[in-house]
Each structure stands twice: as C-alpha cells, then as structure tokens.
Amino acid sequence: MDAAGIELVANQNTFGHLERFLRHPRHAHRAENPEGFERGGVHRPPSTLEPTDDNAAFATALVAEATREVRSRRLNIGADEPFELGRGRSAERVAEQGVGEVYFSFVTRLMAPWLEAGYTVEFWADVFAEHPELMDRVPPGAVPVVWQYDGPRLLSEVIDGDMPEARTWQRLGADLDNLREGFRSRGKLLSEAGVPFWVAPGASNWNSLLGRIDNAVDNMLDAAETGRENAAQGFLLTSWGDHGHWDAPSVAYGPVVFGGAVSWSLEANRDLDIAAVLDDHVLLDEARLTGGVLMRLGRVHRDLGVPLLNGSPIARALFPDPAVPLPALPAPEALDRVAVTLAACRDDLAAADPAAADGDLVRRELHHAVALAQFALDVLRARAAVTADAGSVPDADAIDPATARRLLRRIEPLLAEQRACWLLRSRPGGLDDSVRELDRLRHQLTAAAHA
C-alpha cells in the first residue's frame, strides 16, 4: 500500500453514532439518554455517549484497538452528530456551560492522549464549527474536517424553492441557512480563525442504489473551490452506508475518479470526461460502454423529477423512513422514461467488455443494481395507482392486494443476489443488518397483500 501512495487511517466513532455499542446491555449505561430520543417525530435508539471521564476512557480504548492494526500516525475520532447531547444526563451541564463548551471539552479529552503520542487527530467539524468561540482552543495537531454531502445546485433548488423536502430536514434539526452555503461558510470561518482544516464532500452513492453523479460532481467542485480559496490542508472523499450498503462498490468509481482529479488539480479536471476515464483507465472496456452506463444510472434520480437531499426516490421507495418521507411520487411519464433508461443500460452491460480484474463482477453488480431499481420503479407505480387524498403520498401498505403479492414474490430473488454480490467483495459482517433494511417495505407489502 505504501508503494502506491496509499495510507490506511484508523477511523473510530467516539461520541455520536455509537448505537451499535449502546444497544448491548453491558454498554447501555454509557448512553447520554438510555431510553433513546426523538428525531423528526421518530423514536431512535440511544446513539451518543454521556460526556464523562469513564466514557472518555472507553472511547480511547476503542481507538487504541483500531490504531494497533495500522501504521499511520493519523487517525479520525469521528465526534459528529451527537444528537442527544444536552437532552439527557448532560442536560444540566449544557444548560450551565453551553453545548459547545461541553462538546469540545469532551472531544479535546479524547484527542489528548493521541496528540501527546504524536498523532494527527481529525474530527468532524459539524458541531465545532457552529461555535466560533472555541476556535482558539484547537490544539496543535488536531484537524477539524468540514463535511457537506449535497451540492450547491441541489441545495438551492430544494431550499430556495421552499420544497417539502427542505421542511423535512428542518424538522430533523438541519440549519438550512448554513446548509445552503455549502462548504463556504464553515471553510471561511475556520480560515479566518487560522485553524487548519480539511474539506469532506461525498461520493453520493449511499441512499441511491445507482449513485447521484451530478450531485457528487457539484459537491466535490464546491469542496475543492472552497478548500483552495481558504487554504484547506486536505480533501477527504467520503462514502457511507446509510440504510445499509445496497449500492454496488462500482457505483462509487466515477466519484472516486473525479474527486481524486479535482483535489489534485481543479482547473485541469473541472470538465473531466468521467465515463472515458473509467472505460480507458479503470474498467478497461474496449467497447467503451460501462463508463457511460455508470454515468446514465447516476442521473436517474434527477430524471424522476423529485429532488431530494441525501438520497434518491429509488432508495426512499425501497427503504421508507417515516422521518424522511418521500415528498411526492414521480409522474407516470418520468417513471416511463427511467424504465427506458434502465432497459438500455441493461442491454449495454450485456454488450460491454470490461477487462479489469473486477470487470465481470462490475457487470454483475450493475445488472443487479438495475434489477433493484426496476423493482423500486414498480413499487412507485403501485403507490401512484392508489387513489389518495389531494397532496398525500400513499405508503406501500396502501397498494392493492394483487399487486402487493406480485411485488412480494420478487423480493427473495433480489435479496439472494444482493447477498451473493456482497460476499464476492466483502466479509459478511454487516450483511444481515444491511439486508434487514428492506424489512419495512416487506412488512408494508405484506399488510397490503392481506388487506
């Protein structure tokens, strides 16, 4: 790895996003709120540590386990989105000292042993950057990382258009004014304070099945431009697994190519032909088809005509989340257009000839991604066929019984292929949890089938 210029860095959550630990009885006492919390009108299991000395020692031990497995002297302690902070056991402290003070006091405690040992310690800057009074307390060697996963064009469309989607994220606690600014407001804040920082856009593959390549490109350009304008020290392209890793790894190939290019030389690569680079240098497809398929699939979310933040209508159809409902159903003509695109991509994949070591696997993954997307389109069609009150968006449990039964029969073969594709690249850890993300839709269809 070193010979290829690749450094493997440990990344361990230490504050928020610890629900996988806190659900176990032996760790439940560590939670800020052991009973869980409400977000977006939905009850969530506990996910945030109470900021105590004992929990700092616990989190430090987790980081130590991870760092023992790598040689890098850089690590990332997470510390983003501590949703429950100040809403449970730390409520009195937060009322007295302020959420920023309580947050950063705990985070600096987590960083201290690693900074003293000579590590560079990254942490996510979403909470920290909202508290300019803390800027002069960043210790040497600590690097806040500013993340933002939607591009300025989409944010402007959704927020400035006052769409229901914007109001959904506002109910979840999103600061729409800050969000609308993309990377610029936080990047400028850190730059003016003299705090070294990194920018972290996203590959836009999660919550999508097929990717959102246009949003990924816009997001990465925003990050690169802001980073250059404000002397950011690094560019970190992220790829997450919200609602399970249902997107094929190859869906992220285009964003990885583009992110690497613009982070290295922005102006030379701003208009990079991603499909050509994929075919010529990544997938080695002499037919020059696979790269184009990836680009066309990555635009399907836009073709459905329902702009969403942090996701696509296809993924929301398969993984319904009551906290982030689909604000509208795609028009029938949009569903028809996308169905034609998916069929054409399937045909091109049959004719493609990627000679890369994983070329056959890429074709299999993308065939499966197309099949999942076609299934999602049929779910959306079935929901659209339901007579509903004006302005409402019926759930899958309102689908007519015969259609629901037909859809249910298609689920098991899709799950079998999802498992097979996963295991061709990855270990089984997380697979069962990921597959279970389809349970909500299955339960809705089952209820409809027996109505």
GROMACS .gro file of C-alpha atoms in nm:
model
  451
    1MET     CA    1   0.000   0.000   0.000
    2ASP     CA    2   0.279   0.242   0.084
    3ALA     CA    3   0.436   0.188  -0.259
    4ALA     CA    4   0.113   0.304  -0.421
    5GLY     CA    5   0.098   0.616  -0.205
    6ILE     CA    6  -0.195   0.483  -0.001
    7GLU     CA    7  -0.210   0.531   0.374
    8LEU     CA    8  -0.467   0.335   0.574
    9VAL     CA    9  -0.600   0.553   0.857
   10ALA     CA   10  -0.797   0.436   1.159
   11ASN     CA   11  -1.147   0.584   1.191
   12GLN     CA   12  -1.344   0.517   1.510
   13ASN     CA   13  -1.654   0.695   1.635
   14THR     CA   14  -1.610   0.817   1.991
   15PHE     CA   15  -1.912   1.034   2.077
   16GLY     CA   16  -2.214   1.008   1.847
   17HIS     CA   17  -2.307   0.719   1.615
   18LEU     CA   18  -2.234   0.460   1.884
   19GLU     CA   19  -2.575   0.291   1.869
   20ARG     CA   20  -2.416  -0.046   1.784
   21PHE     CA   21  -2.234  -0.039   2.116
   22LEU     CA   22  -2.507   0.117   2.326
   23ARG     CA   23  -2.767  -0.142   2.227
   24HIS     CA   24  -2.573  -0.404   2.425
   25PRO     CA   25  -2.669  -0.434   2.794
   26ARG     CA   26  -2.309  -0.409   2.915
   27HIS     CA   27  -2.271  -0.068   2.748
   28ALA     CA   28  -2.624   0.072   2.782
   29HIS     CA   29  -2.530   0.268   3.095
   30ARG     CA   30  -2.288   0.477   2.891
   31ALA     CA   31  -2.563   0.646   2.690
   32GLU     CA   32  -2.649   1.013   2.723
   33ASN     CA   33  -3.009   0.901   2.713
   34PRO     CA   34  -3.051   0.523   2.764
   35GLU     CA   35  -3.418   0.545   2.670
   36GLY     CA   36  -3.337   0.680   2.326
   37PHE     CA   37  -3.455   1.006   2.176
   38GLU     CA   38  -3.698   1.162   1.932
   39ARG     CA   39  -3.578   1.297   1.598
   40GLY     CA   40  -3.806   1.400   1.318
   41GLY     CA   41  -4.104   1.260   1.504
   42VAL     CA   42  -3.949   0.914   1.519
   43HIS     CA   43  -3.811   0.741   1.827
   44ARG     CA   44  -3.444   0.646   1.784
   45PRO     CA   45  -3.228   0.414   1.996
   46PRO     CA   46  -2.951   0.575   2.202
   47SER     CA   47  -2.652   0.674   1.990
   48THR     CA   48  -2.448   0.926   2.192
   49LEU     CA   49  -2.214   0.873   2.486
   50GLU     CA   50  -2.264   1.074   2.801
   51PRO     CA   51  -1.954   1.300   2.814
   52THR     CA   52  -1.788   1.154   3.126
   53ASP     CA   53  -1.433   1.057   3.222
   54ASP     CA   54  -1.527   0.689   3.220
   55ASN     CA   55  -1.674   0.714   2.873
   56ALA     CA   56  -1.369   0.903   2.750
   57ALA     CA   57  -1.155   0.611   2.871
   58PHE     CA   58  -1.392   0.367   2.698
   59ALA     CA   59  -1.376   0.557   2.367
   60THR     CA   60  -0.997   0.588   2.393
   61ALA     CA   61  -0.973   0.211   2.431
   62LEU     CA   62  -1.180   0.166   2.114
   63VAL     CA   63  -0.945   0.395   1.925
   64ALA     CA   64  -0.646   0.207   2.062
   65GLU     CA   65  -0.783  -0.120   1.925
   66ALA     CA   66  -0.814   0.031   1.579
   67THR     CA   67  -0.477   0.207   1.575
   68ARG     CA   68  -0.294  -0.113   1.668
   69GLU     CA   69  -0.390  -0.253   1.328
   70VAL     CA   70  -0.239   0.027   1.114
   71ARG     CA   71   0.097   0.202   1.085
   72SER     CA   72  -0.039   0.550   1.015
   73ARG     CA   73   0.022   0.830   1.264
   74ARG     CA   74  -0.305   0.994   1.157
   75LEU     CA   75  -0.646   0.895   1.289
   76ASN     CA   76  -1.007   1.014   1.284
   77ILE     CA   77  -1.210   1.008   1.606
   78GLY     CA   78  -1.543   1.097   1.445
   79ALA     CA   79  -1.732   1.303   1.709
   80ASP     CA   80  -2.003   1.413   1.465
   81GLU     CA   81  -2.377   1.434   1.522
   82PRO     CA   82  -2.408   1.374   1.899
   83PHE     CA   83  -2.783   1.416   1.860
   84GLU     CA   84  -2.876   1.360   2.224
   85LEU     CA   85  -2.610   1.583   2.381
   86GLY     CA   86  -2.776   1.808   2.639
   87ARG     CA   87  -3.105   1.621   2.611
   88GLY     CA   88  -3.031   1.356   2.873
   89ARG     CA   89  -2.780   1.313   3.152
   90SER     CA   90  -2.569   1.612   3.046
   91ALA     CA   91  -2.868   1.848   3.031
   92GLU     CA   92  -2.773   2.036   3.347
   93ARG     CA   93  -2.410   2.082   3.239
   94VAL     CA   94  -2.514   2.202   2.895
   95ALA     CA   95  -2.762   2.448   3.050
   96GLU     CA   96  -2.482   2.590   3.268
   97GLN     CA   97  -2.186   2.582   3.028
   98GLY     CA   98  -2.338   2.571   2.679
   99VAL     CA   99  -2.344   2.284   2.432
  100GLY     CA  100  -2.026   2.398   2.256
  101GLU     CA  101  -1.824   2.401   2.577
  102VAL     CA  102  -1.946   2.058   2.691
  103TYR     CA  103  -1.893   1.913   2.344
  104PHE     CA  104  -1.541   2.045   2.291
  105SER     CA  105  -1.428   1.970   2.644
  106PHE     CA  106  -1.509   1.603   2.585
  107VAL     CA  107  -1.358   1.599   2.234
  108THR     CA  108  -1.030   1.756   2.349
  109ARG     CA  109  -1.015   1.495   2.624
  110LEU     CA  110  -1.050   1.225   2.359
  111MET     CA  111  -0.778   1.380   2.144
  112ALA     CA  112  -0.525   1.448   2.420
  113PRO     CA  113  -0.353   1.106   2.454
  114TRP     CA  114  -0.313   1.073   2.077
  115LEU     CA  115  -0.181   1.425   2.027
  116GLU     CA  116   0.068   1.366   2.309
  117ALA     CA  117   0.179   1.048   2.130
  118GLY     CA  118   0.249   1.245   1.812
  119TYR     CA  119  -0.062   1.160   1.611
  120THR     CA  120  -0.251   1.397   1.385
  121VAL     CA  121  -0.614   1.373   1.500
  122GLU     CA  122  -0.904   1.451   1.269
  123PHE     CA  123  -1.257   1.515   1.396
  124TRP     CA  124  -1.578   1.610   1.217
  125ALA     CA  125  -1.648   1.982   1.240
  126ASP     CA  126  -2.029   1.995   1.228
  127VAL     CA  127  -2.076   2.086   1.598
  128PHE     CA  128  -1.742   2.260   1.649
  129ALA     CA  129  -1.782   2.496   1.352
  130GLU     CA  130  -2.109   2.627   1.494
  131HIS     CA  131  -1.921   2.767   1.794
  132PRO     CA  132  -1.665   3.029   1.682
  133GLU     CA  133  -1.580   3.097   2.048
  134LEU     CA  134  -1.395   2.764   2.051
  135MET     CA  135  -1.169   2.831   1.753
  136ASP     CA  136  -0.867   2.947   1.953
  137ARG     CA  137  -0.875   2.627   2.159
  138VAL     CA  138  -0.791   2.382   1.882
  139PRO     CA  139  -0.472   2.209   1.998
  140PRO     CA  140  -0.176   2.168   1.760
  141GLY     CA  141  -0.213   1.850   1.559
  142ALA     CA  142  -0.595   1.848   1.571
  143VAL     CA  143  -0.771   1.892   1.236
  144PRO     CA  144  -1.143   1.971   1.206
  145VAL     CA  145  -1.295   1.819   0.890
  146VAL     CA  146  -1.585   2.009   0.733
  147TRP     CA  147  -1.836   1.773   0.571
  148GLN     CA  148  -2.120   1.853   0.334
  149TYR     CA  149  -2.288   1.599   0.105
  150ASP     CA  150  -2.518   1.790  -0.129
  151GLY     CA  151  -2.401   2.031  -0.397
  152PRO     CA  152  -2.498   2.399  -0.419
  153ARG     CA  153  -2.731   2.349  -0.718
  154LEU     CA  154  -2.946   2.087  -0.547
  155LEU     CA  155  -2.944   2.278  -0.218
  156SER     CA  156  -3.058   2.594  -0.394
  157GLU     CA  157  -3.335   2.409  -0.576
  158VAL     CA  158  -3.472   2.243  -0.263
  159ILE     CA  159  -3.418   2.518  -0.005
  160ASP     CA  160  -3.479   2.831  -0.211
  161GLY     CA  161  -3.781   2.662  -0.367
  162ASP     CA  162  -3.921   2.604  -0.016
  163MET     CA  163  -3.995   2.244  -0.106
  164PRO     CA  164  -4.147   1.999   0.144
  165GLU     CA  165  -3.811   1.821   0.141
  166ALA     CA  166  -3.649   2.131   0.293
  167ARG     CA  167  -3.907   2.144   0.570
  168THR     CA  168  -3.846   1.774   0.643
  169TRP     CA  169  -3.476   1.836   0.704
  170GLN     CA  170  -3.556   2.144   0.909
  171ARG     CA  171  -3.769   1.927   1.139
  172LEU     CA  172  -3.467   1.699   1.175
  173GLY     CA  173  -3.265   1.993   1.305
  174ALA     CA  174  -3.077   2.091   0.989
  175ASP     CA  175  -2.962   2.453   0.974
  176LEU     CA  176  -3.088   2.535   0.624
  177ASP     CA  177  -2.916   2.873   0.607
  178ASN     CA  178  -2.581   2.712   0.684
  179LEU     CA  179  -2.656   2.415   0.461
  180ARG     CA  180  -2.740   2.645   0.171
  181GLU     CA  181  -2.390   2.791   0.185
  182GLY     CA  182  -2.227   2.454   0.116
  183PHE     CA  183  -1.865   2.446   0.231
  184ARG     CA  184  -1.808   2.819   0.213
  185SER     CA  185  -1.944   2.947   0.543
  186ARG     CA  186  -1.760   2.697   0.764
  187GLY     CA  187  -1.449   2.699   0.547
  188LYS     CA  188  -1.425   3.077   0.571
  189LEU     CA  189  -1.489   3.069   0.945
  190LEU     CA  190  -1.203   2.826   1.007
  191SER     CA  191  -0.970   3.001   0.765
  192GLU     CA  192  -1.024   3.342   0.927
  193ALA     CA  193  -0.958   3.186   1.268
  194GLY     CA  194  -0.630   3.040   1.140
  195VAL     CA  195  -0.743   2.683   1.211
  196PRO     CA  196  -0.602   2.418   0.971
  197PHE     CA  197  -0.890   2.213   0.831
  198TRP     CA  198  -0.992   1.964   0.564
  199VAL     CA  199  -1.298   1.953   0.338
  200ALA     CA  200  -1.502   1.632   0.303
  201PRO     CA  201  -1.754   1.601   0.019
  202GLY     CA  202  -1.938   1.276  -0.055
  203ALA     CA  203  -1.945   1.025  -0.336
  204SER     CA  204  -2.330   1.047  -0.330
  205ASN     CA  205  -2.358   0.669  -0.369
  206TRP     CA  206  -2.539   0.593  -0.043
  207ASN     CA  207  -2.919   0.622  -0.023
  208SER     CA  208  -2.928   0.596  -0.400
  209LEU     CA  209  -2.862   0.240  -0.534
  210LEU     CA  210  -2.740   0.390  -0.864
  211GLY     CA  211  -2.548   0.694  -0.743
  212ARG     CA  212  -2.615   1.065  -0.789
  213ILE     CA  213  -2.322   1.155  -1.011
  214ASP     CA  214  -2.430   1.510  -1.094
  215ASN     CA  215  -2.469   1.594  -0.726
  216ALA     CA  216  -2.137   1.426  -0.644
  217VAL     CA  217  -1.957   1.636  -0.905
  218ASP     CA  218  -2.119   1.960  -0.787
  219ASN     CA  219  -2.043   1.873  -0.424
  220MET     CA  220  -1.678   1.794  -0.496
  221LEU     CA  221  -1.628   2.108  -0.702
  222ASP     CA  222  -1.770   2.313  -0.414
  223ALA     CA  223  -1.531   2.140  -0.173
  224ALA     CA  224  -1.228   2.186  -0.398
  225GLU     CA  225  -1.304   2.550  -0.471
  226THR     CA  226  -1.366   2.632  -0.105
  227GLY     CA  227  -1.059   2.439   0.002
  228ARG     CA  228  -0.840   2.628  -0.242
  229GLU     CA  229  -0.989   2.967  -0.152
  230ASN     CA  230  -0.942   2.909   0.221
  231ALA     CA  231  -0.614   2.714   0.227
  232ALA     CA  232  -0.763   2.384   0.341
  233GLN     CA  233  -0.493   2.125   0.405
  234GLY     CA  234  -0.675   1.825   0.265
  235PHE     CA  235  -0.970   1.683   0.071
  236LEU     CA  236  -1.143   1.370   0.204
  237LEU     CA  237  -1.396   1.198  -0.022
  238THR     CA  238  -1.646   1.005   0.188
  239SER     CA  239  -1.873   0.710   0.118
  240TRP     CA  240  -2.123   0.598   0.382
  241GLY     CA  241  -2.371   0.314   0.433
  242ASP     CA  242  -2.698   0.479   0.535
  243HIS     CA  243  -2.978   0.219   0.525
  244GLY     CA  244  -2.719  -0.048   0.454
  245HIS     CA  245  -2.463  -0.078   0.175
  246TRP     CA  246  -2.712  -0.151  -0.102
  247ASP     CA  247  -2.520   0.040  -0.366
  248ALA     CA  248  -2.258  -0.161  -0.550
  249PRO     CA  249  -1.896  -0.054  -0.484
  250SER     CA  250  -1.858   0.017  -0.856
  251VAL     CA  251  -2.124   0.290  -0.831
  252ALA     CA  252  -1.862   0.498  -0.648
  253TYR     CA  253  -1.591   0.453  -0.914
  254GLY     CA  254  -1.689   0.768  -1.104
  255PRO     CA  255  -1.694   0.993  -0.797
  256VAL     CA  256  -1.360   0.849  -0.680
  257VAL     CA  257  -1.201   0.929  -1.017
  258PHE     CA  258  -1.342   1.282  -1.023
  259GLY     CA  259  -1.267   1.353  -0.658
  260GLY     CA  260  -0.908   1.245  -0.697
  261ALA     CA  261  -0.870   1.458  -1.007
  262VAL     CA  262  -1.015   1.786  -0.878
  263SER     CA  263  -0.850   1.757  -0.539
  264TRP     CA  264  -0.515   1.726  -0.719
  265SER     CA  265  -0.565   1.984  -0.995
  266LEU     CA  266  -0.901   2.160  -1.002
  267GLU     CA  267  -0.884   2.364  -1.320
  268ALA     CA  268  -0.726   2.090  -1.529
  269ASN     CA  269  -1.001   1.843  -1.437
  270ARG     CA  270  -1.312   2.053  -1.382
  271ASP     CA  271  -1.465   1.922  -1.707
  272LEU     CA  272  -1.321   1.571  -1.687
  273ASP     CA  273  -1.491   1.311  -1.908
  274ILE     CA  274  -1.555   1.064  -1.627
  275ALA     CA  275  -1.703   0.792  -1.848
  276ALA     CA  276  -1.399   0.795  -2.077
  277VAL     CA  277  -1.156   0.779  -1.785
  278LEU     CA  278  -1.348   0.486  -1.637
  279ASP     CA  279  -1.351   0.292  -1.962
  280ASP     CA  280  -0.990   0.368  -2.059
  281HIS     CA  281  -0.810   0.353  -1.726
  282VAL     CA  282  -1.028   0.183  -1.462
  283LEU     CA  283  -1.258  -0.071  -1.626
  284LEU     CA  284  -1.052  -0.121  -1.945
  285ASP     CA  285  -1.365  -0.155  -2.157
  286GLU     CA  286  -1.273  -0.157  -2.524
  287ALA     CA  287  -1.643  -0.135  -2.609
  288ARG     CA  288  -1.649   0.193  -2.412
  289LEU     CA  289  -1.990   0.116  -2.265
  290THR     CA  290  -1.953   0.052  -1.892
  291GLY     CA  291  -1.842   0.405  -1.803
  292GLY     CA  292  -2.137   0.551  -1.988
  293VAL     CA  293  -2.374   0.312  -1.811
  294LEU     CA  294  -2.245   0.429  -1.474
  295MET     CA  295  -2.298   0.793  -1.572
  296ARG     CA  296  -2.651   0.734  -1.704
  297LEU     CA  297  -2.751   0.533  -1.399
  298GLY     CA  298  -2.611   0.810  -1.180
  299ARG     CA  299  -2.853   1.061  -1.335
  300VAL     CA  300  -3.170   0.855  -1.292
  301HIS     CA  301  -3.250   1.022  -0.961
  302ARG     CA  302  -3.286   1.355  -1.140
  303ASP     CA  303  -3.492   1.208  -1.423
  304LEU     CA  304  -3.760   1.106  -1.171
  305GLY     CA  305  -3.835   1.473  -1.107
  306VAL     CA  306  -3.847   1.459  -0.726
  307PRO     CA  307  -3.544   1.649  -0.591
  308LEU     CA  308  -3.422   1.505  -0.260
  309LEU     CA  309  -3.139   1.583  -0.023
  310ASN     CA  310  -2.906   1.298   0.071
  311GLY     CA  311  -3.089   1.038  -0.135
  312SER     CA  312  -3.288   0.936  -0.441
  313PRO     CA  313  -3.655   0.845  -0.487
  314ILE     CA  314  -3.550   0.491  -0.576
  315ALA     CA  315  -3.380   0.436  -0.241
  316ARG     CA  316  -3.663   0.601  -0.048
  317ALA     CA  317  -3.909   0.369  -0.223
  318LEU     CA  318  -3.717   0.063  -0.105
  319PHE     CA  319  -3.617   0.187   0.240
  320PRO     CA  320  -3.905   0.403   0.367
  321ASP     CA  321  -3.810   0.613   0.667
  322PRO     CA  322  -4.100   0.787   0.846
  323ALA     CA  323  -3.866   1.068   0.949
  324VAL     CA  324  -3.773   1.141   0.586
  325PRO     CA  325  -4.082   1.057   0.380
  326LEU     CA  326  -4.094   1.080   0.004
  327PRO     CA  327  -4.248   1.426  -0.051
  328ALA     CA  328  -4.411   1.336  -0.383
  329LEU     CA  329  -4.439   1.047  -0.626
  330PRO     CA  330  -4.271   1.070  -0.967
  331ALA     CA  331  -4.504   1.144  -1.256
  332PRO     CA  332  -4.601   0.842  -1.469
  333GLU     CA  333  -4.413   0.979  -1.768
  334ALA     CA  334  -4.099   1.016  -1.555
  335LEU     CA  335  -4.127   0.655  -1.443
  336ASP     CA  336  -4.163   0.553  -1.808
  337ARG     CA  337  -3.853   0.749  -1.912
  338VAL     CA  338  -3.645   0.598  -1.635
  339ALA     CA  339  -3.768   0.248  -1.720
  340VAL     CA  340  -3.642   0.301  -2.077
  341THR     CA  341  -3.305   0.421  -1.943
  342LEU     CA  342  -3.270   0.118  -1.718
  343ALA     CA  343  -3.353  -0.121  -2.001
  344ALA     CA  344  -3.098   0.045  -2.229
  345CYS     CA  345  -2.831   0.028  -1.957
  346ARG     CA  346  -2.906  -0.340  -1.906
  347ASP     CA  347  -2.858  -0.401  -2.280
  348ASP     CA  348  -2.533  -0.204  -2.287
  349LEU     CA  349  -2.399  -0.402  -1.993
  350ALA     CA  350  -2.464  -0.723  -2.187
  351ALA     CA  351  -2.251  -0.586  -2.472
  352ALA     CA  352  -1.981  -0.429  -2.251
  353ASP     CA  353  -1.637  -0.588  -2.225
  354PRO     CA  354  -1.454  -0.454  -1.918
  355ALA     CA  355  -1.116  -0.629  -1.898
  356ALA     CA  356  -1.028  -0.503  -1.549
  357ALA     CA  357  -0.969  -0.768  -1.283
  358ASP     CA  358  -1.315  -0.700  -1.141
  359GLY     CA  359  -1.479  -0.636  -1.479
  360ASP     CA  360  -1.715  -0.934  -1.468
  361LEU     CA  361  -1.809  -0.851  -1.111
  362VAL     CA  362  -1.882  -0.489  -1.206
  363ARG     CA  363  -2.120  -0.608  -1.477
  364ARG     CA  364  -2.292  -0.844  -1.235
  365GLU     CA  365  -2.323  -0.574  -0.968
  366LEU     CA  366  -2.470  -0.326  -1.213
  367HIS     CA  367  -2.714  -0.580  -1.357
  368HIS     CA  368  -2.834  -0.634  -1.000
  369ALA     CA  369  -2.849  -0.259  -0.932
  370VAL     CA  370  -3.068  -0.218  -1.241
  371ALA     CA  371  -3.295  -0.501  -1.122
  372LEU     CA  372  -3.332  -0.335  -0.780
  373ALA     CA  373  -3.410  -0.003  -0.947
  374GLN     CA  374  -3.670  -0.164  -1.172
  375PHE     CA  375  -3.832  -0.317  -0.865
  376ALA     CA  376  -3.832   0.026  -0.696
  377LEU     CA  377  -4.000   0.179  -1.003
  378ASP     CA  378  -4.274  -0.083  -0.982
  379VAL     CA  379  -4.325  -0.004  -0.613
  380LEU     CA  380  -4.358   0.364  -0.703
  381ARG     CA  381  -4.601   0.284  -0.985
  382ALA     CA  382  -4.812   0.074  -0.749
  383ARG     CA  383  -4.822   0.354  -0.493
  384ALA     CA  384  -4.917   0.604  -0.762
  385ALA     CA  385  -5.207   0.382  -0.868
  386VAL     CA  386  -5.367   0.421  -0.526
  387THR     CA  387  -5.640   0.683  -0.508
  388ALA     CA  388  -5.525   0.917  -0.234
  389ASP     CA  389  -5.632   1.246  -0.084
  390ALA     CA  390  -5.501   1.552  -0.263
  391GLY     CA  391  -5.142   1.621  -0.169
  392SER     CA  392  -5.086   1.293   0.013
  393VAL     CA  393  -4.830   1.027  -0.078
  394PRO     CA  394  -4.960   0.677  -0.001
  395ASP     CA  395  -4.730   0.424   0.163
  396ALA     CA  396  -4.672   0.078   0.020
  397ASP     CA  397  -4.929  -0.068   0.258
  398ALA     CA  398  -5.198   0.106   0.052
  399ILE     CA  399  -5.109  -0.090  -0.265
  400ASP     CA  400  -5.382  -0.316  -0.395
  401PRO     CA  401  -5.352  -0.677  -0.267
  402ALA     CA  402  -5.282  -0.848  -0.601
  403THR     CA  403  -5.003  -0.606  -0.690
  404ALA     CA  404  -4.856  -0.634  -0.340
  405ARG     CA  405  -4.841  -1.013  -0.371
  406ARG     CA  406  -4.664  -0.988  -0.706
  407LEU     CA  407  -4.409  -0.747  -0.562
  408LEU     CA  408  -4.351  -0.968  -0.258
  409ARG     CA  409  -4.264  -1.265  -0.479
  410ARG     CA  410  -3.978  -1.064  -0.632
  411ILE     CA  411  -3.808  -0.979  -0.304
  412GLU     CA  412  -3.637  -1.309  -0.218
  413PRO     CA  413  -3.451  -1.345  -0.552
  414LEU     CA  414  -3.332  -0.985  -0.518
  415LEU     CA  415  -3.210  -1.050  -0.164
  416ALA     CA  416  -3.029  -1.366  -0.273
  417GLU     CA  417  -2.839  -1.177  -0.543
  418GLN     CA  418  -2.767  -0.888  -0.303
  419ARG     CA  419  -2.605  -1.133  -0.063
  420ALA     CA  420  -2.408  -1.301  -0.342
  421CYS     CA  421  -2.271  -0.973  -0.479
  422TRP     CA  422  -2.179  -0.853  -0.128
  423LEU     CA  423  -1.981  -1.168  -0.048
  424LEU     CA  424  -1.785  -1.152  -0.372
  425ARG     CA  425  -1.609  -0.839  -0.242
  426SER     CA  426  -1.666  -0.815   0.131
  427ARG     CA  427  -1.673  -1.008   0.456
  428PRO     CA  428  -2.016  -1.100   0.594
  429GLY     CA  429  -2.002  -0.852   0.884
  430GLY     CA  430  -2.288  -0.606   0.842
  431LEU     CA  431  -2.460  -0.803   0.566
  432ASP     CA  432  -2.754  -0.921   0.776
  433ASP     CA  433  -2.811  -0.572   0.917
  434SER     CA  434  -2.800  -0.428   0.567
  435VAL     CA  435  -3.045  -0.680   0.425
  436ARG     CA  436  -3.286  -0.614   0.712
  437GLU     CA  437  -3.323  -0.256   0.589
  438LEU     CA  438  -3.573  -0.393   0.337
  439ASP     CA  439  -3.796  -0.527   0.616
  440ARG     CA  440  -4.005  -0.212   0.650
  441LEU     CA  441  -4.107  -0.230   0.283
  442ARG     CA  442  -4.165  -0.605   0.309
  443HIS     CA  443  -4.392  -0.554   0.609
  444GLN     CA  444  -4.586  -0.281   0.429
  445LEU     CA  445  -4.636  -0.502   0.122
  446THR     CA  446  -4.737  -0.797   0.342
  447ALA     CA  447  -5.001  -0.583   0.513
  448ALA     CA  448  -5.129  -0.471   0.174
  449ALA     CA  449  -5.132  -0.826   0.039
  450HIS     CA  450  -5.361  -0.937   0.323
  451ALA     CA  451  -5.585  -0.630   0.328
   0.00000   0.00000   0.00000
